[in-house]
Short mmCIF file of C-alpha atoms in Angstrom, two decimals:
data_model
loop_
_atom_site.label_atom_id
_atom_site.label_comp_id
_atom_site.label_asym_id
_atom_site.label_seq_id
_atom_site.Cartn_x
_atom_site.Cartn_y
_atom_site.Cartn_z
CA UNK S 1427 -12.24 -12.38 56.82
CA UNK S 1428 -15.20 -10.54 58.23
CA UNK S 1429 -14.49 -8.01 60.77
CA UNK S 1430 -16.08 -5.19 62.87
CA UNK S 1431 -15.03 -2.42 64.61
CA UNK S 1432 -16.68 0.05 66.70
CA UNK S 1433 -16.10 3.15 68.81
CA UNK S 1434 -13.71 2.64 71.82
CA UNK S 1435 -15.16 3.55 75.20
CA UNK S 1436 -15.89 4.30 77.56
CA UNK S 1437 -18.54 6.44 77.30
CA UNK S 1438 -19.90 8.61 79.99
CA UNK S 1439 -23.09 10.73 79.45
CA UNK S 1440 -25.54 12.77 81.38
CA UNK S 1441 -29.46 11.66 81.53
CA UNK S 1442 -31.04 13.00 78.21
CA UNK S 1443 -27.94 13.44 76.16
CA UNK S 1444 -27.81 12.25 72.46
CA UNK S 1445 -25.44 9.22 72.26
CA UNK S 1446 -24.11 7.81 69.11
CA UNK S 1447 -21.73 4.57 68.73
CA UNK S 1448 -19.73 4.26 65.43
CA UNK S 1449 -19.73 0.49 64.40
CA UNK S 1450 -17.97 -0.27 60.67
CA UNK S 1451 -17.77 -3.41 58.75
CA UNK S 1452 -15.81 -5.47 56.36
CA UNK S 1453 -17.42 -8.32 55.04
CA UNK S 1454 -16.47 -9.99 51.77
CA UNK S 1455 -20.59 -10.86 51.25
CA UNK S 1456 -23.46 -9.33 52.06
CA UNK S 1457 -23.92 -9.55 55.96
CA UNK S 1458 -27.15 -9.04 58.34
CA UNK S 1459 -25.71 -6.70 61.27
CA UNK S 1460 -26.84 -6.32 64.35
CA UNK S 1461 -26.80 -4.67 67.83
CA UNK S 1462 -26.47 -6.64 71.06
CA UNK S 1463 -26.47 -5.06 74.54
CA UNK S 1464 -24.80 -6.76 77.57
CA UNK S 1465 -26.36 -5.34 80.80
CA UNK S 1466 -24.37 -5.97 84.18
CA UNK S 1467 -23.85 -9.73 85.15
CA UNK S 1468 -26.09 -10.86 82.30
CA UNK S 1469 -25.81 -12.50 78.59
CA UNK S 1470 -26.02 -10.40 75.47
CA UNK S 1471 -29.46 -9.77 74.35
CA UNK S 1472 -30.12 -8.83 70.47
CA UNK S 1473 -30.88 -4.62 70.80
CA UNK S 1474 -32.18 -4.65 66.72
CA UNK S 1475 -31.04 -5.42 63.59
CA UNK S 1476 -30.89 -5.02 59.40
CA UNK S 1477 -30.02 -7.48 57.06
CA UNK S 1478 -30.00 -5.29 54.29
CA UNK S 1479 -28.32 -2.38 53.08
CA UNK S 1480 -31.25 0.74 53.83
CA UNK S 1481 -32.50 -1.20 56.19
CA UNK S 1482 -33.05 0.81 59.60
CA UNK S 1483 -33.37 -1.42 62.79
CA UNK S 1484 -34.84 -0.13 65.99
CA UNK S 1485 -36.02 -1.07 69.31
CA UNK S 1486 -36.18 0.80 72.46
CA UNK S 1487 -35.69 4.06 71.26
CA UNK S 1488 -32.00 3.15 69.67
CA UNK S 1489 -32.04 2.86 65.87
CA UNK S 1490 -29.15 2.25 63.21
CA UNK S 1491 -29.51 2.40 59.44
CA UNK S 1492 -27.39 0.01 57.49
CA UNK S 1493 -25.25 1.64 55.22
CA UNK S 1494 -23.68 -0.41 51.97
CA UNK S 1495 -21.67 2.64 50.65
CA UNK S 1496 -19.84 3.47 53.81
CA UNK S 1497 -20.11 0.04 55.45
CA UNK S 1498 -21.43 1.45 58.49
CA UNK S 1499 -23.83 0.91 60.81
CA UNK S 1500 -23.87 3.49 63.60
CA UNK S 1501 -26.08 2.96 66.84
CA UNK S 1502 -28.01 6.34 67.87
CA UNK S 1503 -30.60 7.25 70.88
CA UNK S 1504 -31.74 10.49 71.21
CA UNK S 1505 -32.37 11.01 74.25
CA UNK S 1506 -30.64 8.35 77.23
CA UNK S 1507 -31.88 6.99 80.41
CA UNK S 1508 -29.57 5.81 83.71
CA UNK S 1509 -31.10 1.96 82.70
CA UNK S 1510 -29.48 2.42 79.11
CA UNK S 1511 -26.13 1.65 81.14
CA UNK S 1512 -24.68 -1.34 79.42
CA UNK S 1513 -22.01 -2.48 77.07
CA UNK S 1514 -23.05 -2.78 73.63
CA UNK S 1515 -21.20 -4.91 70.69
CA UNK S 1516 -21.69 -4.28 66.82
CA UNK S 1517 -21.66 -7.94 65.36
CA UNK S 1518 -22.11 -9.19 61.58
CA UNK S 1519 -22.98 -12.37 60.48
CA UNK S 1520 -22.77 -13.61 56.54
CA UNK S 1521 -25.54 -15.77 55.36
CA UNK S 1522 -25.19 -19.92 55.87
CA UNK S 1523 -21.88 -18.54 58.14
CA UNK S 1524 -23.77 -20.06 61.49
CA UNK S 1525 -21.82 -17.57 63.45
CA UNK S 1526 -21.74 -13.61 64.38
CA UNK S 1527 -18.74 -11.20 64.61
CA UNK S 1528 -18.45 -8.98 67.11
CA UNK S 1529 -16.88 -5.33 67.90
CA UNK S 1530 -14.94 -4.94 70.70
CA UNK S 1531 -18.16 -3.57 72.58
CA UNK S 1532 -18.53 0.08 74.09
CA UNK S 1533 -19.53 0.69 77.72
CA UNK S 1534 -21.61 3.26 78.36
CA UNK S 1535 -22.67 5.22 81.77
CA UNK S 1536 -25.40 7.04 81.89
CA UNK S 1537 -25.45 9.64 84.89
CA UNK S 1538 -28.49 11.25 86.50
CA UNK T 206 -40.74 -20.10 78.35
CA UNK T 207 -37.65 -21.13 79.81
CA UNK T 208 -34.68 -18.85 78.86
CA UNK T 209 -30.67 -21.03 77.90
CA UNK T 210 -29.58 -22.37 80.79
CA UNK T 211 -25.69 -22.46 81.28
CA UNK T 212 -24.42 -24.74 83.89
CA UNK T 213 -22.22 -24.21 85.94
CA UNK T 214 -21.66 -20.35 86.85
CA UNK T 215 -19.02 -20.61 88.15
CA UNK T 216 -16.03 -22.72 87.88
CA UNK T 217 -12.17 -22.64 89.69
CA UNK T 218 -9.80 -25.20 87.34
CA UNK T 219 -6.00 -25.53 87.67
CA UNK T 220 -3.78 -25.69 84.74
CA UNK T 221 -3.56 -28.70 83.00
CA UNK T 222 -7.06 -30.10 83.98
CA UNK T 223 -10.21 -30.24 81.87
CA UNK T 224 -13.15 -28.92 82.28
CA UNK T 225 -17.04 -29.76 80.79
CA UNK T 226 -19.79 -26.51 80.23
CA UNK T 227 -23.19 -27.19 79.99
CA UNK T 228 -25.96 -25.63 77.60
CA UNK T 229 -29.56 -26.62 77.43
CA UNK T 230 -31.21 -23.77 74.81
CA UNK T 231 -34.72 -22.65 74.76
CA UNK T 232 -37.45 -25.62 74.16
CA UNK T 233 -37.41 -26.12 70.04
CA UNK T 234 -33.88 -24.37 69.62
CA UNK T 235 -31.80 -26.90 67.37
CA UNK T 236 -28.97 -24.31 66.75
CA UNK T 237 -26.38 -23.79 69.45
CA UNK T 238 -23.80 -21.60 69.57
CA UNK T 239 -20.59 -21.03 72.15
CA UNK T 240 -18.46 -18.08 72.80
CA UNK T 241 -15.14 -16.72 74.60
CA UNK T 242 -15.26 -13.67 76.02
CA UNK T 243 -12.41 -11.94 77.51
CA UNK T 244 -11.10 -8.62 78.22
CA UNK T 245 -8.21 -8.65 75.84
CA UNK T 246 -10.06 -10.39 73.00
CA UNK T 247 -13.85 -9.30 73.23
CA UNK T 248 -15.78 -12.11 71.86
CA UNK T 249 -14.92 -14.97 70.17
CA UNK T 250 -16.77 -17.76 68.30
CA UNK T 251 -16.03 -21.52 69.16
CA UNK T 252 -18.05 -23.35 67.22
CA UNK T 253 -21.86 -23.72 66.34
CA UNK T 254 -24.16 -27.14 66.24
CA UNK T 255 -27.38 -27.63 64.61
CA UNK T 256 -29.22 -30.50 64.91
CA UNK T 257 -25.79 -32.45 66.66
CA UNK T 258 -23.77 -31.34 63.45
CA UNK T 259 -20.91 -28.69 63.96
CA UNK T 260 -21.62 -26.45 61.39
CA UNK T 261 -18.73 -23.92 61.66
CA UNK T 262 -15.83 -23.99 64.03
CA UNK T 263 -13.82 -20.83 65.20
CA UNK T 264 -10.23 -20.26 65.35
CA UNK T 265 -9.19 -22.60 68.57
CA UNK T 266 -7.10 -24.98 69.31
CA UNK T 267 -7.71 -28.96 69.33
CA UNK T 268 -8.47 -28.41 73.26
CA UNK T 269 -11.30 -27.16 72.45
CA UNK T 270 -14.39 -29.10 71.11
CA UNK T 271 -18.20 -30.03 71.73
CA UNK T 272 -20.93 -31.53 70.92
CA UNK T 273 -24.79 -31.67 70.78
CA UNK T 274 -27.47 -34.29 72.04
CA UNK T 275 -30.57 -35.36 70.15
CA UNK T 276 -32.23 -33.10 72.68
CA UNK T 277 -30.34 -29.98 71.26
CA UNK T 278 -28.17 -29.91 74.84
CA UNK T 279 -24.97 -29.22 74.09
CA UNK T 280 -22.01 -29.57 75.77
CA UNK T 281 -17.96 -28.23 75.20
CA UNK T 282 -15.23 -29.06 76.83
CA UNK T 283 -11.69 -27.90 76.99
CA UNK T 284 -8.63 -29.95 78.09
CA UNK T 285 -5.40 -29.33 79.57
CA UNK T 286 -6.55 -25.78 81.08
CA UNK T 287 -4.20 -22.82 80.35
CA UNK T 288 -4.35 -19.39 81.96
CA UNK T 289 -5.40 -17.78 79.02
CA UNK T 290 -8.62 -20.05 79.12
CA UNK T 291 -10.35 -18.21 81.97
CA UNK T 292 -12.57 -16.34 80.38
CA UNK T 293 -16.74 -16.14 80.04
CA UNK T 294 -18.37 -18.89 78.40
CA UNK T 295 -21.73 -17.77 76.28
CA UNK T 296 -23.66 -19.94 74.88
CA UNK T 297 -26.88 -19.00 72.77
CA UNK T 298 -29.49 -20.77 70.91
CA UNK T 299 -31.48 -19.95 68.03
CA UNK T 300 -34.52 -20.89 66.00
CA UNK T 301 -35.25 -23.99 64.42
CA UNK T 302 -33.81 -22.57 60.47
CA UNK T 303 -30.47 -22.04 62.20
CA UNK T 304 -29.63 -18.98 59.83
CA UNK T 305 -27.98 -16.51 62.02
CA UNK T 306 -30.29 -13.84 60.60
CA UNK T 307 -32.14 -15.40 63.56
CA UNK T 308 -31.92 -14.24 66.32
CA UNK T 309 -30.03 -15.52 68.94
CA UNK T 310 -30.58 -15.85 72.75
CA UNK T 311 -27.78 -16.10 75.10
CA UNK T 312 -27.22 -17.44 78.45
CA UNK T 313 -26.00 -15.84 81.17
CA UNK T 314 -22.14 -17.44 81.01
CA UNK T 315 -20.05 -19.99 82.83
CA UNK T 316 -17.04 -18.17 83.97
CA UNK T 317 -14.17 -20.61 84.03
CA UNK T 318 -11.06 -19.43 86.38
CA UNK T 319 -8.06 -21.59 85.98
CA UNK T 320 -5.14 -20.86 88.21
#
């Protein structure tokens, strides 16, 4: 069945530092992907997303290209704030499949 | 606009008991969907309603099960509690096509503690 997995955490990082999360894929279709971020105490909200293979999503300075040939889809910010503190979960989701896979999720701290 | 409202936020069971979550999704969601999350097992899908069908059902035992109102409130419930059941409840809603290239919106959880 589908499946994701991403980069264990936790990952700790100074103000301004590059961060990067590995997320990778198996999917027996051709899935949409996405990026969801889980701040403290609150529900996941959707970060960006591709549904197709080039595509590059991005939103608040995070992007991630979809990538069929290595089934990847790696989450990258250049440049991190203290507020980018969060978990964040790699999911898929396969059309007409009415449901998402997730990663594991990655926590990240962000110190001043 | 209104944002999915899970009710309750909290919730103390016992084993053996049941237990009823509440969901009402943002005005003119008709797709709702339910999750497990734990710290062993990340996230896990229950099951997913559209228009008060089931659409697609996760990997869970009998216990578990919902349902959805013609008002696209949706409810699950899970009898005779276990341990392994606490655990955050998510629920999220999405648009009215209900292809999960939508995107969703989630709630802010019911966590369930059963002792």
């Amino acid at each position: 069945g589908d499946s994701v997995t991403q980069m264990e955490g936790p990952v700790t990082l100074s103000e301004e530092a590059f961060l990067t999360i590995n997320c990778t894929y198996t999917a027996t279709g051709y899935p949409s992907l996405f990026w969801y971020v889980q701040y403290p105490g609150e529900g996941l909200q959707l970060l960006l997303k591709a549904t197709k293979a080039d595509d590059k999503g991005s939103n608040k300075g995070f992007e991630a290209t979809y990538r069929k040939e290595t089934t990847s889809f790696h989450l990258e910010k250049g440049s991190v704030q203290v507020s980018d503190s969060a978990v964040y979960f790699c999911a898929l989701s396969d059309i007409n499949d009415y449901k998402l896979s997730f990663g594991a999720g990655t926590t990240v701290t962000v110190r001043a | 606009k209104a944002g999915v409202t899970q009710t309750p936020r909290y919730l103390i069971k016992t084993r053996g008991q049941q237990v009823t979550l509440s969901c009402s999704p943002i005005s003119g969601h008709r797709s709702v969907s339910w999750y497990q999350q734990t710290p062993g097992q990340g996230l896990q899908f229950l099951f997913e309603y559209f228009s008060e069908t089931q659409r697609n059902k996760g990997n869970f035992p009998g216990r578990f099960s919902g349902r959805q109102f013609s008002n696209s409130r949706s409810e699950m419930n899970v009898s005779t509690l276990e341990l392994g059941d606490s655990a955050l409840y998510l629920c999220a809603s999405s648009l009215p096509q209900g292809t999960t290239n939508e995107k969703l919106f989630f709630g802010s959880g019911t966590q369930l503690s059963v002792l």
